[in-house]
Coordinates of C-alpha atoms and ligand atoms in Angstrom, one line a residue:
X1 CA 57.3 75.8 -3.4
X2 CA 58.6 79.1 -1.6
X3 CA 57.5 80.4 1.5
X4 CA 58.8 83.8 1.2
X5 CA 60.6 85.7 4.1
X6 CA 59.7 89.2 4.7
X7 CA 63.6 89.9 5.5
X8 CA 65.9 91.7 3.0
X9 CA 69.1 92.1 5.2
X10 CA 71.5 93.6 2.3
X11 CA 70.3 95.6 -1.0
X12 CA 71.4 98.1 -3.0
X13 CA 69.7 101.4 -3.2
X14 CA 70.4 104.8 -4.7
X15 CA 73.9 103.8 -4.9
X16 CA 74.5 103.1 -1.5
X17 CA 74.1 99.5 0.4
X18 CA 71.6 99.2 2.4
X19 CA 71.7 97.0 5.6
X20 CA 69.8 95.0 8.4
X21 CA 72.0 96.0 11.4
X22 CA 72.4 92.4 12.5
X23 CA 74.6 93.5 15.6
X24 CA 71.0 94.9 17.6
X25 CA 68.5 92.5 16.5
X26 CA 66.3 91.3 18.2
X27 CA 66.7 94.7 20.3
X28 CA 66.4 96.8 17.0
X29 CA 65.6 95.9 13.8
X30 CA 67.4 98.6 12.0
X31 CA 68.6 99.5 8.4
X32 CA 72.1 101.4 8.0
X33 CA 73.4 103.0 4.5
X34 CA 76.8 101.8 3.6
X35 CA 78.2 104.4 1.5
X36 CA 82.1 103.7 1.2
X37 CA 84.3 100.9 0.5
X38 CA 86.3 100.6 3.6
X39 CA 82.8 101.1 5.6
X40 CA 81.5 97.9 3.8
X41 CA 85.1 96.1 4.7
X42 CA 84.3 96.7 8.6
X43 CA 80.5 96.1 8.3
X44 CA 81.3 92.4 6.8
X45 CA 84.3 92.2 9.6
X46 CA 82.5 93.8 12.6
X47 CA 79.2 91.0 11.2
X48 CA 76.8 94.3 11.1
X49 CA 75.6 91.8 8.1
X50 CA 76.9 88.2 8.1
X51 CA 76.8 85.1 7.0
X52 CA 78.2 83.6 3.6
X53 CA 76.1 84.2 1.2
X54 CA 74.9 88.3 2.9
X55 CA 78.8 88.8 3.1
X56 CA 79.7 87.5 -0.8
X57 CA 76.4 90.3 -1.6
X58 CA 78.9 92.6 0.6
X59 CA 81.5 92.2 -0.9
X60 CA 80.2 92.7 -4.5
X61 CA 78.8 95.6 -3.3
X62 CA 82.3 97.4 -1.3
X63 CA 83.6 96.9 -5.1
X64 CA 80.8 99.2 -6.5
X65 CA 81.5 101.9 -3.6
X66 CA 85.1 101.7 -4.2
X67 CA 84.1 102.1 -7.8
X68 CA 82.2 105.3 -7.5
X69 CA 85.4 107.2 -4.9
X70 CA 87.7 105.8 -8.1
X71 CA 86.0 107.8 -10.4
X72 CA 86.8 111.0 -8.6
X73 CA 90.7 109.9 -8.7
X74 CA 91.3 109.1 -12.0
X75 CA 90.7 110.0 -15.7
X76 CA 92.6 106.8 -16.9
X77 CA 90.6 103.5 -17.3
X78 CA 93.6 101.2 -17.1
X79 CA 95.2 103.2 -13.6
X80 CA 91.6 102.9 -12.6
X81 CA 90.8 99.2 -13.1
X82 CA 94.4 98.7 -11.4
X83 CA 93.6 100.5 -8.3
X84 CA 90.3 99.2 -8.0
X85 CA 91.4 95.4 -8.6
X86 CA 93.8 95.9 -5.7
X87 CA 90.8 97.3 -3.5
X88 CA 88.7 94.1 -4.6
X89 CA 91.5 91.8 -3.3
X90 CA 91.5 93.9 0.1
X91 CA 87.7 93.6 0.5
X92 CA 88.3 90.0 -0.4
X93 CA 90.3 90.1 3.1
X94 CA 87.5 91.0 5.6
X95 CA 86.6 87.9 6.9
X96 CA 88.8 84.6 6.0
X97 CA 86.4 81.5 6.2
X98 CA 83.3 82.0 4.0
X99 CA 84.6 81.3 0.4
X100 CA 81.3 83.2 -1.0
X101 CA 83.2 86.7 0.0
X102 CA 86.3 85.4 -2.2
X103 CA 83.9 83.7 -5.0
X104 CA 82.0 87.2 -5.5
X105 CA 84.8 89.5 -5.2
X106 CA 86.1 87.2 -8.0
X107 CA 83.5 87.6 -9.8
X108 CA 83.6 91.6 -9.8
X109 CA 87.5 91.6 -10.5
X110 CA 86.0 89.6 -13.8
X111 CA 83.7 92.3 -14.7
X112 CA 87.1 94.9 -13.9
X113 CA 89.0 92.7 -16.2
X114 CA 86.4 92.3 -19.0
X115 CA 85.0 95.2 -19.2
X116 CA 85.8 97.4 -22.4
X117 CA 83.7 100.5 -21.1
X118 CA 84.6 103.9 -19.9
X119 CA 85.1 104.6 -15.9
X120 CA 81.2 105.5 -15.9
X121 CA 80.3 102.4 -18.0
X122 CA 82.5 100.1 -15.6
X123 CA 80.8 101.5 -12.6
X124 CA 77.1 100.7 -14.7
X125 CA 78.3 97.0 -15.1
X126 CA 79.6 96.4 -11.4
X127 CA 76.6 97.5 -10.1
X128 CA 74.5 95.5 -12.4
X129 CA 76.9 92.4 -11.2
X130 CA 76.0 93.0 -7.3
X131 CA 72.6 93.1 -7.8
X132 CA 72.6 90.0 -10.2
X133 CA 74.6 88.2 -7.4
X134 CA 72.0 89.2 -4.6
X135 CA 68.6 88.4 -6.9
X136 CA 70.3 85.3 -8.0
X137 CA 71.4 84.4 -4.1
X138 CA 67.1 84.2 -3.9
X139 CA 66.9 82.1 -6.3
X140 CA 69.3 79.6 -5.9
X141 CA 68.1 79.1 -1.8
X142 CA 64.4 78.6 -3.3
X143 CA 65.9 75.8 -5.9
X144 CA 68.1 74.9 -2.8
X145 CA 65.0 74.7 -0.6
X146 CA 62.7 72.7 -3.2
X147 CA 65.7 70.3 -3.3
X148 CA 66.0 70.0 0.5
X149 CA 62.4 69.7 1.1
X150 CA 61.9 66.7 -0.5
X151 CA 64.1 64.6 2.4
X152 CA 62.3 66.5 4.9
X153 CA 59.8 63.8 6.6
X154 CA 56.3 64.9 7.3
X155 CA 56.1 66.7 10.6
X156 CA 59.5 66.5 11.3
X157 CA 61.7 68.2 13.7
X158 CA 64.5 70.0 12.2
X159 CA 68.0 71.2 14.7
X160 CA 70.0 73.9 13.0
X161 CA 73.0 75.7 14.5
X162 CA 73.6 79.0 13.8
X163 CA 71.7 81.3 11.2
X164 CA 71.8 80.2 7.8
X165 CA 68.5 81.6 7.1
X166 CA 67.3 84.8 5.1
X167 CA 69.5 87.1 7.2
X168 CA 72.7 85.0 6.3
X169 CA 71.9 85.4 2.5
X170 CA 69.8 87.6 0.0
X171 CA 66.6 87.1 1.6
X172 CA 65.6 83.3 1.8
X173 CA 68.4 81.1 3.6
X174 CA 69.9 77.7 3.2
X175 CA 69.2 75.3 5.9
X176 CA 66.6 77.6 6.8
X177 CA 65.7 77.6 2.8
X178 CA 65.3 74.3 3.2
X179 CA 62.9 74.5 6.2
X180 CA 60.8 77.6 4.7
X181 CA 59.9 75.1 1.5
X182 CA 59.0 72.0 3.4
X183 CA 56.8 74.1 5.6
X184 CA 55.1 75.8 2.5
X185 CA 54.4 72.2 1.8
X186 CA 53.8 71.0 5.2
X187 CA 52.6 73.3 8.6
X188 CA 53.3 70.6 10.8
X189 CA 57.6 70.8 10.7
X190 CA 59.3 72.6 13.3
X191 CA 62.5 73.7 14.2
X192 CA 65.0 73.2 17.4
X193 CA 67.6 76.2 17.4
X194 CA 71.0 75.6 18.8
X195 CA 71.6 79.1 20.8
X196 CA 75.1 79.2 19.1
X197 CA 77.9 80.5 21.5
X198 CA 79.6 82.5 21.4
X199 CA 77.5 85.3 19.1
X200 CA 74.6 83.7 19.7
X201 CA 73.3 83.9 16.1
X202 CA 70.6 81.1 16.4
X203 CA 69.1 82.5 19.9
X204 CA 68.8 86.3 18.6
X205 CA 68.6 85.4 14.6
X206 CA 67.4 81.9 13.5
X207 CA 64.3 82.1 16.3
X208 CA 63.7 86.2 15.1
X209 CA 63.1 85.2 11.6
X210 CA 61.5 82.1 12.0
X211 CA 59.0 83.6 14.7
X212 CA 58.7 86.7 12.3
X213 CA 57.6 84.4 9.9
X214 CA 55.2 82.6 12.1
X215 CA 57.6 78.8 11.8
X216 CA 57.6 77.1 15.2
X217 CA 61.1 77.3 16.5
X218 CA 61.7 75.9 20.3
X219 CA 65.3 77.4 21.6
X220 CA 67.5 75.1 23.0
X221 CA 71.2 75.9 24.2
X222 CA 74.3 74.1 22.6
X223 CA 74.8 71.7 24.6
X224 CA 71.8 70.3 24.7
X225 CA 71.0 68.5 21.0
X226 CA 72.0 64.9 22.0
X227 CA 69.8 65.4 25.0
X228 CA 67.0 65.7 22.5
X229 CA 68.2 63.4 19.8
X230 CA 68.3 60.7 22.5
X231 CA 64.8 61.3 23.5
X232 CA 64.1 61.0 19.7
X233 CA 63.2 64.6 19.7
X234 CA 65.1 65.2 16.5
X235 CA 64.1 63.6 13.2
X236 CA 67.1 65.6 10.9
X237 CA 69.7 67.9 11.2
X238 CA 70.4 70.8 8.6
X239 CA 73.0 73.5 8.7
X240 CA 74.6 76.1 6.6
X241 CA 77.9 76.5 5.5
X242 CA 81.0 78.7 5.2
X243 CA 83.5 76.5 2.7
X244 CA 82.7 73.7 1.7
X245 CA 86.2 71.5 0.0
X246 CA 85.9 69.3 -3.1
X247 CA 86.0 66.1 -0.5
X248 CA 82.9 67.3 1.2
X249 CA 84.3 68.6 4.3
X250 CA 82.4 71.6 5.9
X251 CA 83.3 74.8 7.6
X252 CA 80.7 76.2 9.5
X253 CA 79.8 78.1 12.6
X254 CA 81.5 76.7 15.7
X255 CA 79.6 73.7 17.3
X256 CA 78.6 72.3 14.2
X257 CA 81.0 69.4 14.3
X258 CA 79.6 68.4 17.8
X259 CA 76.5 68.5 16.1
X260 CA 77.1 66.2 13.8
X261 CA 78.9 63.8 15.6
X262 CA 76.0 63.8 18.0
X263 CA 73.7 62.9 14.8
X264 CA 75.5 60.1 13.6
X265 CA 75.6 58.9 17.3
X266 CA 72.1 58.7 17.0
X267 CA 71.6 57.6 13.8
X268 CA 69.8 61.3 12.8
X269 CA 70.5 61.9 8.9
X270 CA 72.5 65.7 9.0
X271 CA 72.6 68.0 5.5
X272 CA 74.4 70.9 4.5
X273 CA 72.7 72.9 2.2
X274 CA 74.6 75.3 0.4
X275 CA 74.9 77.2 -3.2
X276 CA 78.0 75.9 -5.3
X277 CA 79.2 79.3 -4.5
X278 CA 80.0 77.7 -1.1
X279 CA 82.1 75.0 -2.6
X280 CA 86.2 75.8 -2.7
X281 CA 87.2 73.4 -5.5
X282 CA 90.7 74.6 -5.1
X283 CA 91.3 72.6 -1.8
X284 CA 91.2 68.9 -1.6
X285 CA 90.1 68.6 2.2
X286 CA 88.7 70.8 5.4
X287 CA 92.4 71.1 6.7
X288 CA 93.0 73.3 4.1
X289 CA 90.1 76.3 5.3
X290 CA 91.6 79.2 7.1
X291 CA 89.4 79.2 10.4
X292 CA 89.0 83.1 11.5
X293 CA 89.6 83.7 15.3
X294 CA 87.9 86.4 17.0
X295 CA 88.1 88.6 20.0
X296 CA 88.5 87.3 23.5
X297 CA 85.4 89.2 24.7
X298 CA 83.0 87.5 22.5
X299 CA 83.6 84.8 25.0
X300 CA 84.2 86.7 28.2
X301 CA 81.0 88.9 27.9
X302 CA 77.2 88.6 27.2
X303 CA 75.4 91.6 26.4
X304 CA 78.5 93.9 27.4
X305 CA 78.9 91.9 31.1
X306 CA 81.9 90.2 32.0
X307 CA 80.7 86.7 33.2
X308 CA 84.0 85.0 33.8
X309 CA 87.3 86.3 35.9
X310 CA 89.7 88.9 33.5
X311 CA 92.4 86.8 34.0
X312 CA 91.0 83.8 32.0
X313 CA 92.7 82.5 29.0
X314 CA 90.3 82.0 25.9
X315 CA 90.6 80.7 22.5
X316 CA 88.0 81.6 19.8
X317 CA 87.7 79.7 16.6
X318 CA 84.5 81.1 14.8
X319 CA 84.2 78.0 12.5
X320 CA 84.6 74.1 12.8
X321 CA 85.2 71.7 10.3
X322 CA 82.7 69.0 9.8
X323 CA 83.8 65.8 8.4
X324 CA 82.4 64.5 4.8
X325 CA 81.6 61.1 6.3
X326 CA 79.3 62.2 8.9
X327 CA 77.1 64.2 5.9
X328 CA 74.5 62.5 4.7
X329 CA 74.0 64.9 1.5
X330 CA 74.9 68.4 0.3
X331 CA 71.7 70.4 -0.8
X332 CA 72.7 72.5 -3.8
X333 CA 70.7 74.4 -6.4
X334 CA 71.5 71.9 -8.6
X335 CA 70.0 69.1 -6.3
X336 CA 71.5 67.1 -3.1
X337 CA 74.9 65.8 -3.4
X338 CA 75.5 62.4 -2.0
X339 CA 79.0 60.6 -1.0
X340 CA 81.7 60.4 -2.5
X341 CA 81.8 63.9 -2.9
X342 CA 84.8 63.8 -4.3
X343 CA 83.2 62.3 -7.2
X344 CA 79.8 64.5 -7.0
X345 CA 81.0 67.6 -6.1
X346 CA 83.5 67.1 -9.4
X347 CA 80.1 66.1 -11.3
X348 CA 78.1 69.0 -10.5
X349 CA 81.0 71.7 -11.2
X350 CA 81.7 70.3 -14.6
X351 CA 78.4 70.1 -15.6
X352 CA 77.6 74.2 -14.5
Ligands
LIG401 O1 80.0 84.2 11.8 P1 78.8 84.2 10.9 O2 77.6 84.6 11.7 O3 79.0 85.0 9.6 O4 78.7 82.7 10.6 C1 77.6 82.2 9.8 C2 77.5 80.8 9.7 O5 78.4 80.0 10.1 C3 76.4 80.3 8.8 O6 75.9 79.1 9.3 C4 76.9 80.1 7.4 O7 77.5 81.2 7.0 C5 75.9 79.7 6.5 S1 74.9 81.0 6.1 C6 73.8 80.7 4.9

């Protein structure tokens, strides 16, 4: 059962991409047109839209605009499928961690490959291909949801870390997919949102959508979810995902690992729910996801004030890796995987 989000964060319209400026909210809540390739390659790196799933939409849709500047280049299909395949490896290359950017630039450079259509005609089918990948994103977070809802325990009190919600994907979310269908099913659930240093996704997005869409969230800052879990506050855990390895091993926003390690602490089931999009069959464990680092003042500064001496040294690793053994399942659109992972996550591919 869906309980549908009124947020649309990335679409395509009059053949430009259209986009929630994720930057501003909850300040703004603004839409900005996209209209060239190498704009869409900085909106996914500078996170004006974000999150696996938004950025693989993204991605898809920098190939289209790359597309329609081609056109105006060339008069030869094969020079132009050659130029633009190198531009859908480049977009491929604006953020490193979130294997849905990779999975749907893939998927264009298959429609570049297959395609037996004039430059025009080409352009037709990749636009057809970016919208099929963001209609289908819905769809696969309701089946996702469904899935997820049925571990959710009446009334019960859901952490999440980060966004991984309808602003992260085409319009629904995965963990927070997961929380929209068991709260179509049951008012009483409720959600504790991790504040999620350094960008601070689940303070400014998780509790905007959630309060948008009248779910109770309660704000709580990082460091604080085995506080609550000890006092029993906490009934489950369920987070989103960047890459996910055929083991089972997790990449996802940094702090998630504490999280779960907190969780098993405390005996406190923790899911991933993700598409299959999310899952890198290609590499056999975690140690094998490139983490993306990011700049130094994400750290240093909060809303554009210093609040530590210029001198400091910082590190900034945007993702963690969560261990497969601290999961309790992997909510999929094809149902919840369970350990080993190895063996389920091999299932579940060859039977799609
Ligand atoms: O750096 P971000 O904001 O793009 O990171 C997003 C996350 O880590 C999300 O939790 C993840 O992409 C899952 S989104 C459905």
């Amino acid at each position: 059962m869906a309980f549908e989000s009124k947020i649309r964060p990335i679409t395509w319209e009059n053949g430009k991409s259209k986009m929630l400026d994720q930057t501003v909210i909850p300040y703004e809540y603004k839409y900005v047109e996209i209209t060239s390739g190498d704009e869409m390659f900085n909106a996914i790196r500078n996170m004006i839209v974000r999150g696996a799933p938004a950025i693989g939409i993204g991605g898809a849709q920098g190939i289209v605009l790359y597309a329609q500047e081609g056109a105006n280049k060339f008069s030869n299909v094969a020079d132009f499928k050659s130029w633009l395949l190198e531009k859908a490896d480049y977009m491929a290359t604006s953020r490193p961690t979130a294997v849905n950017l990779m999975w749907a630039c893939d998927e264009q450079k298959k429609v570049i490959n297959n395609s037996v259509s004039d430059i025009q005609g080409l352009i037709k089918e990749l636009t057809d291909k970016a919208i099929d990948i963001e209609l289908d994103d819905i769809n696969r977070c309701k089946a996702m949801g469904d899935y997820g809802a049925e571990v959710v325990p009446k009334g019960a009190r859901i952490l999440t870390h980060c966004n991984a919600g309808a602003l992260a994907t085409g319009g629904y979310g995965t963990a927070l997919g997961v929380v929209r269908s068991a709260f179509a099913k049951d008012n009483t659930v409720q959600v504790f949102a991790d504040e999620t240093r350094p960008r601070q996704q689940g303070a400014r997005l998780t509790t905007f959508e959630l309060a948008m869409d009248g779910i109770p969230v309660t704000l709580i800052t990082d460091g604080m979810c085995s506080y609550f879990m000890k006092k029993g506050m906490i009934d489950m855990v369920v987070v989103g995902a960047d890459r996910i390895a055929a083991n089972g091993d997790t990449a996802n926003k940094i702090g998630t690992y504490t999280v779960a390690i907190a969780a098993k602490y405390h005996n406190i089931p923790f899911y991933v729910a993700a598409p299959l999009s999310t899952i890198d069959i290609s590499i056999a464990t975690g140690d094998e996801i490139p983490i993306e680092e990011r700049a130094r003042e994400e750290v240093t500064h909060i809303n554009g004030k210093i609040i530590c001496s210029d001198k400091v040294n910082v590190i900034n690793p945007g993702f963690d890796v969560t261990p497969h053994d601290l999961i309790a399942g992997i909510i999929t659109e094809k149902g919840i995987l369970r350990p080993d992972y190895n063996k389920s996550i091999a299932e579940v591919f060859n039977r799609s």
